[in-house]
Amino acid sequence: TYTGSVIDNLISANTNVSGATLGSSVIVNNFSVQSGLFNLGASYTLTITGTYTNSGTLTANGASCILELKGGSPQNFSVGTYTGSVITNLKINNSTGVTLTAPVNATTLTLTSGLLTSTSANLITVTGTATTNISGGSATTYINGPLARTFPASLTTGTYTFPVGKNIYNLFELVNPTTSSAGTVVVTAEVFDAAPGGIDGVGFSSGSSNRYWSATKSGAGAFTSTGNIRLTDGSITLTASNVIGNSGTSTGTYNTLGGTVVSSTIASVVSAPVTLGYYMIGTKACIGSPSVTTTYTVGPTGDFAKLTNVANTLNNSTICGNLVFEFQSAYDGTTGETFPIAFNALNYSGGPWTVTIRPNSSVASTLTVSGSSTTQLINLNGADYLTFDGRPGGVGSSKFLTFS
């Protein structure tokens, strides 16, 4: 029992091999581990309203223990040496903000109030692999900087949130990603309040967008699918014309992933590459011109790598002229395609315009699109004015395109 609700200064300097152990939840103003070992007992909460220093060793990885930062003024946090290099539950509850001055790992991160400011050097990493290992996240409490979180091996479902922002809250989410059995995957996400400086891909327009998200992966495991990417931006009015653009580099070409809008969030229609990358919100753009037929190449050095990419772009853009997509002679339809390849009801402006898919004139041997699907390889799901022509360049009688 102690008078008042807050201990002004709590100092631990116990050099005994067992150290000192906290046996109940307490609120302290200033807390210091001057030497030796300090154990935060299981199921107890150590709430710090002022400063934290650690010149010894902190043990805060017991079951259900919580280290809470709850100052009335800005706090800096450098965890120092800590057992297992992990805190069971790090709770941010400071409306004036907490700044990391060293990297820290936590099994669970709880965001209750205020911003947690991080950098790539002073990174917060959530090591717990459940979707619930991050809780909270809102316009008043988020990560101002990069956030890393861990995905389990053999993941089959779940929505993993990254409550990040800069000037405002801009949630990043992976919806129903899947992973291999090789090991865990760590994803680091961050949002930037600036134009990425990239190039608009076919069917995508970045307009005057001044915000982009980055997501990088590490770890022994791998994504077998990223699921759907979901972005939140309450600073703009999202409509049915908005889509998500994705690039492998911040200054690269941004290709459309489509978009489904609900209030201030937009979700990709198709999965992003399993390598992740950079994302921004843009709008559907015209493909083609009403005055001339526009031709694109499909293959390893083409405008599109695979027929799947062609379908995704057509399904999520506006067609404004006659289009031809020509397979290069080096196109390989036996790998990298995602079946079934669906061509939905296409969105035309003017027209009607035609879309033709064929080998280019240099193809001299049969190109094969092959794979397995429980339904079909090609799904003409409402598409019209779409032609598959097996003749190279669309002339002659030789047919060099098959599906099997």
Short mmCIF file of C-alpha atoms in Angstrom, two decimals:
data_model
loop_
_atom_site.label_atom_id
_atom_site.label_comp_id
_atom_site.label_asym_id
_atom_site.label_seq_id
_atom_site.Cartn_x
_atom_site.Cartn_y
_atom_site.Cartn_z
CA THR A 1 0.00 0.00 0.00
CA TYR A 2 1.32 3.43 -0.87
CA THR A 3 -0.08 6.93 -0.41
CA GLY A 4 -1.49 8.48 -3.57
CA SER A 5 -1.91 6.79 -6.92
CA VAL A 6 1.52 7.52 -8.42
CA ILE A 7 5.07 6.73 -7.31
CA ASP A 8 7.17 9.77 -8.17
CA ASN A 9 10.51 7.99 -8.76
CA LEU A 10 11.03 4.24 -8.91
CA ILE A 11 14.66 3.11 -9.16
CA SER A 12 15.81 -0.50 -9.46
CA ALA A 13 19.46 -1.24 -8.63
CA ASN A 14 19.31 -4.87 -7.49
CA THR A 15 22.37 -6.76 -8.72
CA ASN A 16 21.27 -10.08 -7.23
CA VAL A 17 21.08 -12.76 -9.93
CA SER A 18 17.28 -12.82 -9.60
CA GLY A 19 16.99 -9.04 -9.65
CA ALA A 20 13.91 -7.15 -8.52
CA THR A 21 10.39 -8.24 -9.49
CA LEU A 22 7.28 -6.08 -9.72
CA GLY A 23 4.51 -7.88 -7.85
CA SER A 24 1.58 -5.62 -8.68
CA SER A 25 0.51 -3.05 -11.24
CA VAL A 26 1.86 0.42 -10.49
CA ILE A 27 1.90 3.91 -11.97
CA VAL A 28 5.23 5.72 -11.71
CA ASN A 29 6.35 9.13 -12.84
CA ASN A 30 10.04 8.41 -13.52
CA PHE A 31 11.33 4.85 -13.80
CA SER A 32 14.98 3.81 -13.96
CA VAL A 33 16.78 0.48 -14.05
CA GLN A 34 20.15 1.71 -12.81
CA SER A 35 21.73 -1.74 -12.64
CA GLY A 36 20.89 -5.41 -12.43
CA LEU A 37 17.71 -7.07 -13.55
CA PHE A 38 14.18 -5.71 -13.21
CA ASN A 39 11.30 -8.12 -13.85
CA LEU A 40 7.86 -6.91 -14.81
CA GLY A 41 5.76 -9.65 -13.28
CA ALA A 42 3.26 -11.66 -15.29
CA SER A 43 -0.19 -10.09 -15.65
CA TYR A 44 0.98 -6.75 -14.21
CA THR A 45 1.12 -3.31 -15.82
CA LEU A 46 3.94 -0.82 -15.34
CA THR A 47 2.62 2.61 -16.33
CA ILE A 48 5.19 5.35 -16.83
CA THR A 49 4.00 8.96 -16.95
CA GLY A 50 7.42 10.60 -17.14
CA THR A 51 10.89 9.36 -18.06
CA TYR A 52 12.26 5.86 -18.62
CA THR A 53 15.96 4.94 -18.47
CA ASN A 54 17.61 1.52 -18.48
CA SER A 55 21.27 0.90 -17.71
CA GLY A 56 20.60 -2.66 -16.56
CA THR A 57 18.25 -5.27 -18.00
CA LEU A 58 14.46 -5.10 -18.29
CA THR A 59 12.43 -8.30 -18.37
CA ALA A 60 8.99 -7.51 -19.78
CA ASN A 61 8.19 -10.64 -21.79
CA GLY A 62 6.15 -12.49 -19.19
CA ALA A 63 2.63 -13.64 -19.90
CA SER A 64 0.13 -10.78 -20.13
CA CYS A 65 2.43 -8.09 -18.72
CA ILE A 66 2.09 -4.56 -20.13
CA LEU A 67 4.51 -1.65 -20.36
CA GLU A 68 2.40 1.48 -20.76
CA LEU A 69 3.67 4.93 -21.74
CA LYS A 70 1.10 7.42 -20.44
CA GLY A 71 2.70 10.82 -20.09
CA GLY A 72 1.02 14.18 -20.03
CA SER A 73 3.84 15.61 -22.16
CA PRO A 74 5.89 14.10 -25.02
CA GLN A 75 7.93 11.03 -24.04
CA ASN A 76 11.03 9.50 -25.58
CA PHE A 77 11.52 5.74 -25.32
CA SER A 78 14.78 3.79 -25.66
CA VAL A 79 14.19 0.32 -24.26
CA GLY A 80 17.84 -0.53 -23.57
CA THR A 81 18.79 -4.16 -22.89
CA TYR A 82 15.70 -6.33 -22.50
CA THR A 83 15.26 -10.06 -22.02
CA GLY A 84 14.41 -11.95 -25.19
CA SER A 85 14.52 -8.65 -27.07
CA VAL A 86 10.75 -8.42 -26.85
CA ILE A 87 8.09 -6.70 -24.73
CA THR A 88 4.89 -8.72 -24.32
CA ASN A 89 2.59 -5.71 -24.73
CA LEU A 90 3.71 -2.15 -25.45
CA LYS A 91 0.85 0.27 -24.86
CA ILE A 92 0.90 3.83 -26.20
CA ASN A 93 -1.45 6.04 -24.18
CA ASN A 94 -0.01 9.56 -24.43
CA SER A 95 -2.09 12.12 -26.29
CA THR A 96 1.02 14.31 -26.74
CA GLY A 97 2.98 11.51 -28.37
CA VAL A 98 5.84 9.05 -27.84
CA THR A 99 9.05 9.04 -29.91
CA LEU A 100 11.23 5.96 -30.28
CA THR A 101 14.93 6.75 -29.89
CA ALA A 102 15.94 3.10 -30.41
CA PRO A 103 14.32 0.11 -32.15
CA VAL A 104 11.95 -2.05 -30.11
CA ASN A 105 10.15 -5.36 -30.55
CA ALA A 106 6.76 -6.12 -29.01
CA THR A 107 4.60 -9.21 -29.23
CA THR A 108 1.54 -6.96 -29.09
CA LEU A 109 1.19 -3.24 -29.76
CA THR A 110 -1.77 -1.41 -28.26
CA LEU A 111 -2.55 2.08 -29.54
CA THR A 112 -4.88 3.91 -27.16
CA SER A 113 -3.98 7.60 -27.49
CA GLY A 114 -1.40 9.71 -29.31
CA LEU A 115 1.17 9.11 -32.02
CA LEU A 116 4.13 6.76 -31.84
CA THR A 117 6.92 8.28 -33.94
CA SER A 118 9.38 5.83 -35.49
CA THR A 119 12.09 5.84 -38.14
CA SER A 120 13.79 3.13 -40.17
CA ALA A 121 16.62 3.20 -37.60
CA ASN A 122 14.26 3.32 -34.62
CA LEU A 123 11.67 0.84 -35.83
CA ILE A 124 8.72 -0.70 -33.98
CA THR A 125 8.39 -4.39 -34.90
CA VAL A 126 5.37 -6.44 -33.83
CA THR A 127 6.53 -10.05 -33.51
CA GLY A 128 3.17 -11.62 -32.75
CA THR A 129 1.67 -13.25 -35.84
CA ALA A 130 -2.06 -12.97 -35.10
CA THR A 131 -4.20 -10.25 -36.65
CA THR A 132 -5.02 -9.15 -33.08
CA ASN A 133 -1.40 -8.43 -32.16
CA ILE A 134 -2.01 -4.82 -33.16
CA SER A 135 -5.03 -3.11 -31.62
CA GLY A 136 -6.19 0.46 -31.93
CA GLY A 137 -5.39 2.89 -34.69
CA SER A 138 -7.45 5.96 -35.51
CA ALA A 139 -7.23 9.62 -36.45
CA THR A 140 -5.83 10.32 -32.97
CA THR A 141 -3.48 7.36 -32.48
CA TYR A 142 -1.23 5.81 -35.11
CA ILE A 143 2.39 5.18 -36.12
CA ASN A 144 4.08 8.29 -37.49
CA GLY A 145 6.75 6.45 -39.45
CA PRO A 146 7.41 2.84 -40.47
CA LEU A 147 5.74 -0.13 -38.79
CA ALA A 148 6.89 -3.75 -39.16
CA ARG A 149 4.69 -6.71 -38.34
CA THR A 150 5.10 -10.46 -38.62
CA PHE A 151 2.99 -12.90 -40.66
CA PRO A 152 2.97 -16.61 -39.80
CA ALA A 153 4.01 -19.43 -42.09
CA SER A 154 1.17 -21.23 -43.91
CA LEU A 155 -1.23 -18.31 -43.46
CA THR A 156 -4.59 -18.78 -45.23
CA THR A 157 -6.76 -15.85 -44.17
CA GLY A 158 -7.01 -12.70 -42.06
CA THR A 159 -6.82 -8.91 -42.31
CA TYR A 160 -3.49 -7.45 -41.18
CA THR A 161 -3.61 -3.75 -40.37
CA PHE A 162 -0.80 -1.20 -40.39
CA PRO A 163 -2.14 1.91 -38.59
CA VAL A 164 0.29 4.41 -40.10
CA GLY A 165 0.11 8.07 -41.01
CA LYS A 166 2.01 11.29 -41.28
CA ASN A 167 -0.07 14.47 -41.01
CA ILE A 168 -3.23 12.33 -40.93
CA TYR A 169 -4.16 8.69 -40.38
CA ASN A 170 -3.68 6.58 -43.53
CA LEU A 171 -4.31 2.93 -42.71
CA PHE A 172 -2.60 0.27 -44.87
CA GLU A 173 -4.05 -3.26 -44.88
CA LEU A 174 -3.40 -6.67 -46.41
CA VAL A 175 -6.71 -8.51 -46.70
CA ASN A 176 -6.53 -12.32 -46.77
CA PRO A 177 -2.88 -12.76 -47.77
CA THR A 178 -1.43 -16.28 -47.89
CA THR A 179 2.10 -17.43 -47.09
CA SER A 180 4.30 -20.42 -47.77
CA SER A 181 5.38 -22.97 -45.16
CA ALA A 182 9.03 -21.87 -45.34
CA GLY A 183 8.85 -19.47 -42.38
CA THR A 184 7.49 -16.16 -41.18
CA VAL A 185 7.27 -13.02 -43.29
CA VAL A 186 7.93 -9.54 -41.95
CA VAL A 187 6.29 -6.61 -43.74
CA THR A 188 7.33 -3.02 -43.10
CA ALA A 189 4.81 -0.38 -44.19
CA GLU A 190 4.92 3.40 -44.21
CA VAL A 191 2.98 6.27 -45.80
CA PHE A 192 4.50 9.42 -47.27
CA ASP A 193 2.81 12.78 -47.80
CA ALA A 194 4.48 13.48 -51.15
CA ALA A 195 4.16 12.56 -54.80
CA PRO A 196 6.26 9.44 -55.50
CA GLY A 197 7.53 10.77 -58.82
CA GLY A 198 6.56 7.64 -60.74
CA ILE A 199 5.12 7.09 -64.20
CA ASP A 200 1.48 6.32 -64.96
CA GLY A 201 1.00 2.86 -66.41
CA VAL A 202 -1.56 1.87 -69.03
CA GLY A 203 -5.06 2.64 -67.77
CA PHE A 204 -3.91 4.46 -64.61
CA SER A 205 -3.82 8.19 -63.90
CA SER A 206 -2.13 9.51 -60.75
CA GLY A 207 -3.50 13.01 -61.32
CA SER A 208 -2.30 15.36 -58.59
CA SER A 209 -1.86 12.63 -55.97
CA ASN A 210 0.48 13.70 -53.17
CA ARG A 211 0.47 10.55 -51.05
CA TYR A 212 1.87 7.05 -51.44
CA TRP A 213 2.43 3.95 -49.32
CA SER A 214 5.42 1.62 -49.28
CA ALA A 215 5.46 -2.04 -48.21
CA THR A 216 8.58 -4.21 -48.17
CA LYS A 217 9.03 -7.81 -47.06
CA SER A 218 11.76 -9.79 -45.35
CA GLY A 219 12.08 -13.08 -43.48
CA ALA A 220 12.52 -16.72 -44.41
CA GLY A 221 9.00 -17.15 -45.70
CA ALA A 222 7.22 -15.81 -48.77
CA PHE A 223 3.79 -14.66 -49.83
CA THR A 224 1.93 -17.00 -52.14
CA SER A 225 -0.63 -14.21 -52.51
CA THR A 226 -0.83 -10.72 -51.06
CA GLY A 227 -4.62 -10.89 -51.09
CA ASN A 228 -6.11 -7.45 -51.56
CA ILE A 229 -4.42 -4.17 -50.70
CA ARG A 230 -6.65 -1.71 -48.81
CA LEU A 231 -5.80 1.94 -48.31
CA THR A 232 -7.49 4.65 -46.22
CA ASP A 233 -7.41 8.33 -47.08
CA GLY A 234 -9.97 10.61 -45.46
CA SER A 235 -8.49 13.73 -47.06
CA ILE A 236 -10.00 13.03 -50.49
CA THR A 237 -13.44 12.05 -51.74
CA LEU A 238 -13.22 8.57 -53.23
CA THR A 239 -15.57 7.56 -56.06
CA ALA A 240 -16.13 4.58 -58.33
CA SER A 241 -13.54 6.01 -60.74
CA ASN A 242 -10.72 5.62 -58.22
CA VAL A 243 -8.25 2.74 -58.42
CA ILE A 244 -5.01 1.72 -56.72
CA GLY A 245 -1.75 1.94 -58.65
CA ASN A 246 1.20 -0.32 -57.82
CA SER A 247 4.88 -0.11 -58.72
CA GLY A 248 7.95 -2.09 -57.75
CA THR A 249 9.85 1.12 -57.01
CA SER A 250 8.67 4.52 -55.80
CA THR A 251 9.66 6.19 -59.09
CA GLY A 252 8.67 3.30 -61.36
CA THR A 253 5.58 2.65 -63.48
CA TYR A 254 2.32 2.44 -61.53
CA ASN A 255 -0.07 -0.17 -62.94
CA THR A 256 -3.70 -0.41 -61.94
CA LEU A 257 -4.90 -2.95 -59.39
CA GLY A 258 -8.49 -1.76 -59.74
CA GLY A 259 -10.47 -0.41 -56.85
CA THR A 260 -13.56 -0.99 -54.74
CA VAL A 261 -14.50 2.07 -52.69
CA VAL A 262 -16.26 2.06 -49.33
CA SER A 263 -16.36 5.51 -47.70
CA SER A 264 -12.73 6.62 -47.20
CA THR A 265 -11.20 3.24 -48.02
CA ILE A 266 -10.32 1.63 -51.34
CA ALA A 267 -9.42 -2.02 -51.87
CA SER A 268 -7.63 -3.48 -54.86
CA VAL A 269 -9.68 -5.73 -57.11
CA VAL A 270 -6.69 -7.92 -57.93
CA SER A 271 -3.73 -9.02 -55.84
CA ALA A 272 -0.52 -7.05 -55.87
CA PRO A 273 2.76 -8.78 -56.74
CA VAL A 274 4.00 -11.02 -53.93
CA THR A 275 7.10 -8.84 -53.68
CA LEU A 276 4.84 -5.94 -52.57
CA GLY A 277 6.11 -2.44 -53.50
CA TYR A 278 4.61 1.03 -53.63
CA TYR A 279 0.97 2.10 -53.83
CA MET A 280 -0.99 5.24 -54.57
CA ILE A 281 -4.61 6.18 -55.21
CA GLY A 282 -5.43 7.42 -58.71
CA THR A 283 -8.22 7.17 -61.25
CA LYS A 284 -9.11 5.01 -64.21
CA ALA A 285 -7.54 6.36 -67.38
CA CYS A 286 -8.38 5.96 -71.04
CA ILE A 287 -6.68 3.20 -72.97
CA GLY A 288 -6.31 3.99 -76.64
CA SER A 289 -7.42 6.82 -78.86
CA PRO A 290 -10.59 7.13 -80.93
CA SER A 291 -8.55 8.23 -83.97
CA VAL A 292 -6.13 5.30 -84.26
CA THR A 293 -5.74 1.65 -83.26
CA THR A 294 -3.33 1.34 -80.32
CA THR A 295 -1.09 -1.72 -80.09
CA TYR A 296 0.55 -3.07 -76.94
CA THR A 297 3.04 -5.93 -76.59
CA VAL A 298 2.77 -8.86 -74.18
CA GLY A 299 5.88 -10.72 -73.09
CA PRO A 300 9.13 -10.43 -71.13
CA THR A 301 10.09 -7.06 -72.66
CA GLY A 302 6.58 -5.92 -73.53
CA ASP A 303 4.12 -3.43 -72.13
CA PHE A 304 2.55 -6.33 -70.20
CA ALA A 305 4.38 -9.41 -68.94
CA LYS A 306 1.39 -11.76 -68.98
CA LEU A 307 -2.14 -12.12 -70.34
CA THR A 308 -3.35 -11.89 -66.72
CA ASN A 309 -1.96 -8.36 -66.58
CA VAL A 310 -3.78 -7.46 -69.77
CA ALA A 311 -7.09 -8.70 -68.36
CA ASN A 312 -6.59 -6.86 -65.07
CA THR A 313 -5.90 -3.60 -66.88
CA LEU A 314 -8.85 -3.95 -69.26
CA ASN A 315 -11.19 -4.80 -66.38
CA ASN A 316 -10.15 -1.74 -64.40
CA SER A 317 -9.75 0.98 -67.02
CA THR A 318 -11.76 2.85 -69.64
CA ILE A 319 -11.40 1.82 -73.28
CA CYS A 320 -11.33 4.85 -75.56
CA GLY A 321 -10.33 3.33 -78.90
CA ASN A 322 -9.59 0.11 -80.77
CA LEU A 323 -6.90 -1.95 -79.03
CA VAL A 324 -4.55 -4.73 -80.09
CA PHE A 325 -2.47 -6.79 -77.66
CA GLU A 326 0.26 -8.79 -79.39
CA PHE A 327 2.24 -11.65 -77.84
CA GLN A 328 5.99 -11.46 -78.34
CA SER A 329 7.72 -14.59 -79.63
CA ALA A 330 9.39 -15.00 -76.20
CA TYR A 331 6.07 -14.94 -74.33
CA ASP A 332 5.74 -17.97 -72.03
CA GLY A 333 2.14 -18.85 -71.23
CA THR A 334 3.07 -21.88 -69.12
CA THR A 335 4.25 -19.91 -66.06
CA GLY A 336 3.20 -16.76 -64.26
CA GLU A 337 -0.44 -16.68 -65.39
CA THR A 338 -3.24 -16.76 -62.80
CA PHE A 339 -6.20 -18.87 -63.88
CA PRO A 340 -8.95 -18.43 -64.65
CA ILE A 341 -8.12 -15.26 -66.55
CA ALA A 342 -11.35 -13.26 -66.46
CA PHE A 343 -12.38 -10.64 -68.99
CA ASN A 344 -15.33 -8.82 -67.45
CA ALA A 345 -17.83 -6.45 -69.05
CA LEU A 346 -15.49 -3.80 -70.39
CA ASN A 347 -15.99 -0.10 -69.76
CA TYR A 348 -16.10 1.82 -73.06
CA SER A 349 -16.08 5.55 -73.69
CA GLY A 350 -17.62 6.14 -77.10
CA GLY A 351 -17.23 3.37 -79.61
CA PRO A 352 -18.09 0.56 -79.55
CA TRP A 353 -14.37 -0.26 -79.72
CA THR A 354 -12.76 -3.61 -80.37
CA VAL A 355 -10.09 -5.45 -78.40
CA THR A 356 -7.96 -8.00 -80.25
CA ILE A 357 -5.44 -10.40 -78.69
CA ARG A 358 -3.04 -12.18 -81.08
CA PRO A 359 0.61 -13.16 -81.72
CA ASN A 360 2.70 -10.43 -83.31
CA SER A 361 3.95 -10.76 -86.87
CA SER A 362 7.38 -12.12 -85.78
CA VAL A 363 5.91 -15.24 -84.14
CA ALA A 364 6.82 -18.31 -86.21
CA SER A 365 5.88 -21.14 -83.83
CA THR A 366 2.90 -21.90 -81.64
CA LEU A 367 2.49 -19.98 -78.39
CA THR A 368 0.63 -21.89 -75.68
CA VAL A 369 -1.31 -20.54 -72.73
CA SER A 370 -1.65 -23.49 -70.37
CA GLY A 371 -2.34 -24.21 -66.73
CA SER A 372 -4.92 -25.74 -64.44
CA SER A 373 -8.23 -24.45 -63.17
CA THR A 374 -11.31 -26.05 -61.64
CA THR A 375 -13.46 -23.93 -63.96
CA GLN A 376 -11.81 -22.59 -67.12
CA LEU A 377 -8.59 -21.03 -68.37
CA ILE A 378 -10.32 -18.01 -69.93
CA ASN A 379 -13.55 -16.63 -68.47
CA LEU A 380 -15.45 -14.29 -70.79
CA ASN A 381 -17.45 -12.82 -67.94
CA GLY A 382 -19.63 -10.36 -69.84
CA ALA A 383 -16.88 -9.11 -72.16
CA ASP A 384 -17.92 -8.05 -75.65
CA TYR A 385 -16.12 -6.85 -78.78
CA LEU A 386 -13.18 -9.05 -77.66
CA THR A 387 -11.43 -11.27 -80.22
CA PHE A 388 -8.70 -13.89 -79.83
CA ASP A 389 -6.94 -14.21 -83.20
CA GLY A 390 -4.32 -16.95 -83.57
CA ARG A 391 -2.80 -15.47 -86.75
CA PRO A 392 0.50 -13.60 -86.34
CA GLY A 393 -0.16 -9.93 -86.98
CA GLY A 394 -3.78 -10.81 -87.77
CA VAL A 395 -3.02 -11.86 -91.34
CA GLY A 396 -2.68 -15.13 -93.26
CA SER A 397 -4.08 -18.51 -92.33
CA SER A 398 -1.41 -19.91 -89.96
CA LYS A 399 -2.60 -20.16 -86.37
CA PHE A 400 0.07 -19.90 -83.69
CA LEU A 401 -1.93 -19.47 -80.45
CA THR A 402 -3.43 -22.29 -78.39
CA PHE A 403 -5.00 -22.69 -74.95
CA SER A 404 -4.68 -25.96 -73.06
#
